[in-house]
CSV table of C-alpha atoms in Angstrom, one decimal:
chain,number,residue,atom,x,y,z
A,1,UNK,CA,37.9,-2.0,16.5
A,2,UNK,CA,34.3,-1.9,18.0
A,3,UNK,CA,32.8,0.5,15.7
A,4,UNK,CA,34.9,-0.6,12.6
A,5,UNK,CA,33.8,-4.5,13.4
A,6,UNK,CA,30.1,-3.3,13.4
A,7,UNK,CA,30.3,-1.6,10.3
A,8,UNK,CA,32.1,-4.1,8.4
A,9,UNK,CA,29.3,-6.6,9.8
A,10,UNK,CA,26.9,-4.6,8.4
A,11,UNK,CA,28.4,-4.1,5.1
A,12,UNK,CA,29.1,-8.0,5.0
A,13,UNK,CA,25.3,-8.8,5.8
A,14,UNK,CA,23.9,-6.7,3.1
A,15,UNK,CA,26.6,-7.5,0.6
A,16,UNK,CA,24.6,-10.5,-0.9
A,17,UNK,CA,21.5,-8.5,-1.4
A,18,UNK,CA,23.4,-5.6,-3.0
A,19,UNK,CA,25.3,-8.0,-5.4
A,20,UNK,CA,22.0,-9.6,-6.4
A,21,UNK,CA,20.6,-6.3,-7.3
A,22,UNK,CA,23.5,-5.3,-9.1
A,23,UNK,CA,23.8,-8.7,-11.0
A,24,UNK,CA,20.0,-8.0,-12.0
A,25,UNK,CA,20.8,-4.7,-13.1
A,26,UNK,CA,23.4,-5.7,-15.1
A,27,UNK,CA,21.5,-8.6,-16.7
A,28,UNK,CA,18.3,-6.3,-17.5
A,29,UNK,CA,20.3,-3.6,-19.3
A,30,UNK,CA,22.2,-6.2,-21.4
A,31,UNK,CA,19.0,-8.4,-22.3
A,32,UNK,CA,17.7,-6.3,-25.0
A,33,UNK,CA,16.9,-9.1,-27.2
A,34,UNK,CA,15.3,-11.5,-24.4
A,35,UNK,CA,13.3,-8.9,-22.8
A,36,UNK,CA,10.4,-6.5,-24.4
A,37,UNK,CA,11.2,-2.9,-23.9
A,38,UNK,CA,8.5,-2.2,-21.2
A,39,UNK,CA,9.5,-5.3,-19.2
A,40,UNK,CA,13.0,-4.5,-19.1
A,41,UNK,CA,11.9,-0.9,-18.0
A,42,UNK,CA,10.1,-2.1,-15.2
A,43,UNK,CA,12.8,-4.7,-14.3
A,44,UNK,CA,15.5,-1.9,-14.3
A,45,UNK,CA,13.4,0.7,-12.5
A,46,UNK,CA,12.3,-2.0,-9.9
A,47,UNK,CA,16.0,-3.2,-9.1
A,48,UNK,CA,17.3,0.4,-9.1
A,49,UNK,CA,14.7,1.2,-6.4
A,50,UNK,CA,15.6,-1.7,-4.4
A,51,UNK,CA,19.2,-1.2,-5.0
A,52,UNK,CA,18.8,2.5,-3.4
A,53,UNK,CA,16.9,1.4,-0.7
A,54,UNK,CA,19.2,-1.2,0.3
A,55,UNK,CA,22.0,1.0,0.0
A,56,UNK,CA,20.4,3.7,2.3
A,57,UNK,CA,19.6,0.8,4.7
A,58,UNK,CA,23.1,-0.3,5.0
A,59,UNK,CA,24.5,3.3,5.3
A,60,UNK,CA,21.8,4.1,8.2
A,61,UNK,CA,22.7,0.9,10.1
A,62,UNK,CA,26.4,1.5,9.8
A,63,UNK,CA,26.1,5.4,10.8
A,64,UNK,CA,23.4,4.5,13.7
A,65,UNK,CA,25.7,3.8,16.6
A,66,UNK,CA,27.5,7.2,15.9
A,67,UNK,CA,24.0,8.9,15.7
A,68,UNK,CA,22.9,7.4,18.9
A,69,UNK,CA,26.0,8.3,20.8
A,70,UNK,CA,26.3,12.0,19.7
A,71,UNK,CA,22.3,12.5,20.1
A,72,UNK,CA,22.4,10.6,23.7
A,73,UNK,CA,25.1,13.2,24.6
A,74,UNK,CA,23.6,16.2,23.2
A,75,UNK,CA,20.1,15.3,24.6
A,76,UNK,CA,18.5,15.0,21.4
A,77,UNK,CA,17.2,11.4,21.6
A,78,UNK,CA,13.7,12.7,20.2
A,79,UNK,CA,15.2,13.9,16.8
A,80,UNK,CA,17.0,10.9,16.6
A,81,UNK,CA,13.8,8.7,17.1
A,82,UNK,CA,12.1,11.0,14.5
A,83,UNK,CA,15.2,10.1,12.1
A,84,UNK,CA,15.1,6.4,12.4
A,85,UNK,CA,11.5,6.6,11.9
A,86,UNK,CA,12.0,8.4,8.5
A,87,UNK,CA,14.6,6.0,7.7
A,88,UNK,CA,12.4,3.2,8.6
A,89,UNK,CA,9.7,4.7,6.5
A,90,UNK,CA,12.2,4.7,3.2
A,91,UNK,CA,12.3,1.0,3.5
A,92,UNK,CA,8.4,0.4,4.3
A,93,UNK,CA,7.6,2.3,1.3
A,94,UNK,CA,10.8,1.7,-1.1
A,95,UNK,CA,10.6,-2.3,-0.9
A,96,UNK,CA,7.1,-2.8,-1.9
A,97,UNK,CA,7.4,-0.5,-4.9
A,98,UNK,CA,10.6,-1.9,-6.1
A,99,UNK,CA,9.1,-5.7,-5.7
A,100,UNK,CA,5.9,-4.3,-7.4
A,101,UNK,CA,8.0,-2.9,-10.5
A,102,UNK,CA,9.8,-6.2,-10.7
A,103,UNK,CA,6.4,-8.2,-10.4
A,104,UNK,CA,4.8,-6.0,-13.0
A,105,UNK,CA,7.8,-6.5,-15.2
A,106,UNK,CA,7.0,-10.5,-15.2
A,107,UNK,CA,3.5,-10.1,-16.5
A,108,UNK,CA,4.0,-7.1,-18.7
A,109,UNK,CA,4.4,-8.0,-22.6
A,110,UNK,CA,3.2,-11.4,-22.5
A,111,UNK,CA,-0.2,-12.2,-24.1
A,112,UNK,CA,-2.3,-14.7,-22.5
A,113,UNK,CA,-2.1,-18.4,-24.4
A,114,UNK,CA,-5.2,-20.5,-24.9
A,115,UNK,CA,-5.0,-23.9,-23.7
A,116,UNK,CA,-4.5,-26.4,-26.2
A,117,UNK,CA,-7.1,-28.8,-27.3
A,118,UNK,CA,-10.8,-28.2,-28.2
A,119,UNK,CA,-13.9,-26.1,-26.8
A,120,UNK,CA,-15.4,-27.5,-23.9
A,121,UNK,CA,-17.5,-30.6,-24.8
A,122,UNK,CA,-16.1,-31.3,-28.3
A,123,UNK,CA,-15.3,-34.7,-29.2
A,124,UNK,CA,-11.9,-35.4,-30.5
A,125,UNK,CA,-11.5,-38.5,-32.8
A,126,UNK,CA,-9.1,-41.0,-31.5
A,127,UNK,CA,-5.7,-41.5,-33.3
A,128,UNK,CA,-6.4,-43.2,-36.6
A,129,UNK,CA,-9.9,-42.2,-36.9
A,130,UNK,CA,-9.6,-40.6,-40.2
A,131,UNK,CA,-8.4,-43.8,-41.7
A,132,UNK,CA,-11.5,-45.6,-40.3
A,133,UNK,CA,-14.0,-43.2,-41.4
A,134,UNK,CA,-14.7,-41.8,-38.1
A,135,UNK,CA,-13.5,-38.3,-39.0
A,136,UNK,CA,-16.2,-38.0,-41.5
A,137,UNK,CA,-18.9,-39.7,-39.8
A,138,UNK,CA,-18.3,-43.5,-40.7
A,139,UNK,CA,-18.8,-46.2,-38.1
A,140,UNK,CA,-15.8,-47.6,-36.5
A,141,UNK,CA,-14.7,-51.1,-37.4
A,142,UNK,CA,-16.8,-54.0,-36.0
A,143,UNK,CA,-19.9,-51.4,-35.5
A,144,UNK,CA,-22.5,-52.6,-37.7
A,145,UNK,CA,-25.7,-50.0,-38.4
A,146,UNK,CA,-28.3,-49.9,-35.5
A,147,UNK,CA,-25.5,-50.8,-32.8
A,148,UNK,CA,-26.1,-49.6,-29.4
A,149,UNK,CA,-22.9,-47.5,-29.4
A,150,UNK,CA,-24.1,-45.7,-32.8
A,151,UNK,CA,-26.3,-42.8,-32.3
A,152,UNK,CA,-27.4,-40.8,-29.3
A,153,UNK,CA,-25.9,-41.7,-26.3
A,154,UNK,CA,-28.0,-42.7,-23.3
A,155,UNK,CA,-26.9,-42.2,-19.8
A,156,UNK,CA,-26.6,-46.2,-19.4
A,157,UNK,CA,-24.4,-46.4,-22.8
A,158,UNK,CA,-22.2,-43.6,-21.2
A,159,UNK,CA,-21.2,-45.2,-18.3
A,160,UNK,CA,-18.1,-47.5,-18.3
A,161,UNK,CA,-18.0,-50.6,-16.0
A,162,UNK,CA,-16.9,-48.5,-13.0
A,163,UNK,CA,-19.4,-45.7,-13.8
A,164,UNK,CA,-16.9,-43.3,-16.0
A,165,UNK,CA,-17.4,-42.4,-19.5
A,166,UNK,CA,-14.9,-42.1,-22.5
A,167,UNK,CA,-17.1,-39.2,-24.0
A,168,UNK,CA,-16.8,-35.6,-22.8
A,169,UNK,CA,-19.7,-34.0,-20.5
A,170,UNK,CA,-22.1,-32.0,-22.5
A,171,UNK,CA,-21.4,-28.9,-20.5
A,172,UNK,CA,-18.4,-28.0,-18.2
A,173,UNK,CA,-18.7,-28.7,-14.4
A,174,UNK,CA,-20.4,-25.8,-12.5
A,175,UNK,CA,-19.0,-24.5,-9.4
A,176,UNK,CA,-20.3,-25.6,-6.1
A,177,UNK,CA,-22.7,-22.9,-4.6
A,178,UNK,CA,-21.8,-23.9,-0.9
A,179,UNK,CA,-18.2,-23.1,-1.5
């Protein structure tokens, strides 16, 4: 029962990953309307690569005790070590390729969407400004011609009581060159 128990343990240990990858394959294959063609192809390829690597790893681990015993008895441990290195290399190469294909699927076929709002430094009138004439350049209610709030803004006028301003800066903030 020792060898059988080891193999069952290996299979049960890998079963969640195997089932997850099978589910990804089924969902990707049936998601024709939800995924653009290229993204779906990359997702299918990535999941298939990961599934094959996982199946190979599971089979290798299940066969490992028998391989060790037979190689140790025949004196071919060097050959076993090379086989083990090759089996490990399959995972070292396969997992990054599969994950890379899945990550590529996430970003393929999606256009960058611009952030909502105005260009940097553009002033947006407050809600209701169209009814007060602000949108057409008129004065807000309560402001008489020549009021200090009308016309070019001086640094003193732009600052609020705590040093802030409700007006946007003239230019975007620059990156700190010391970072």
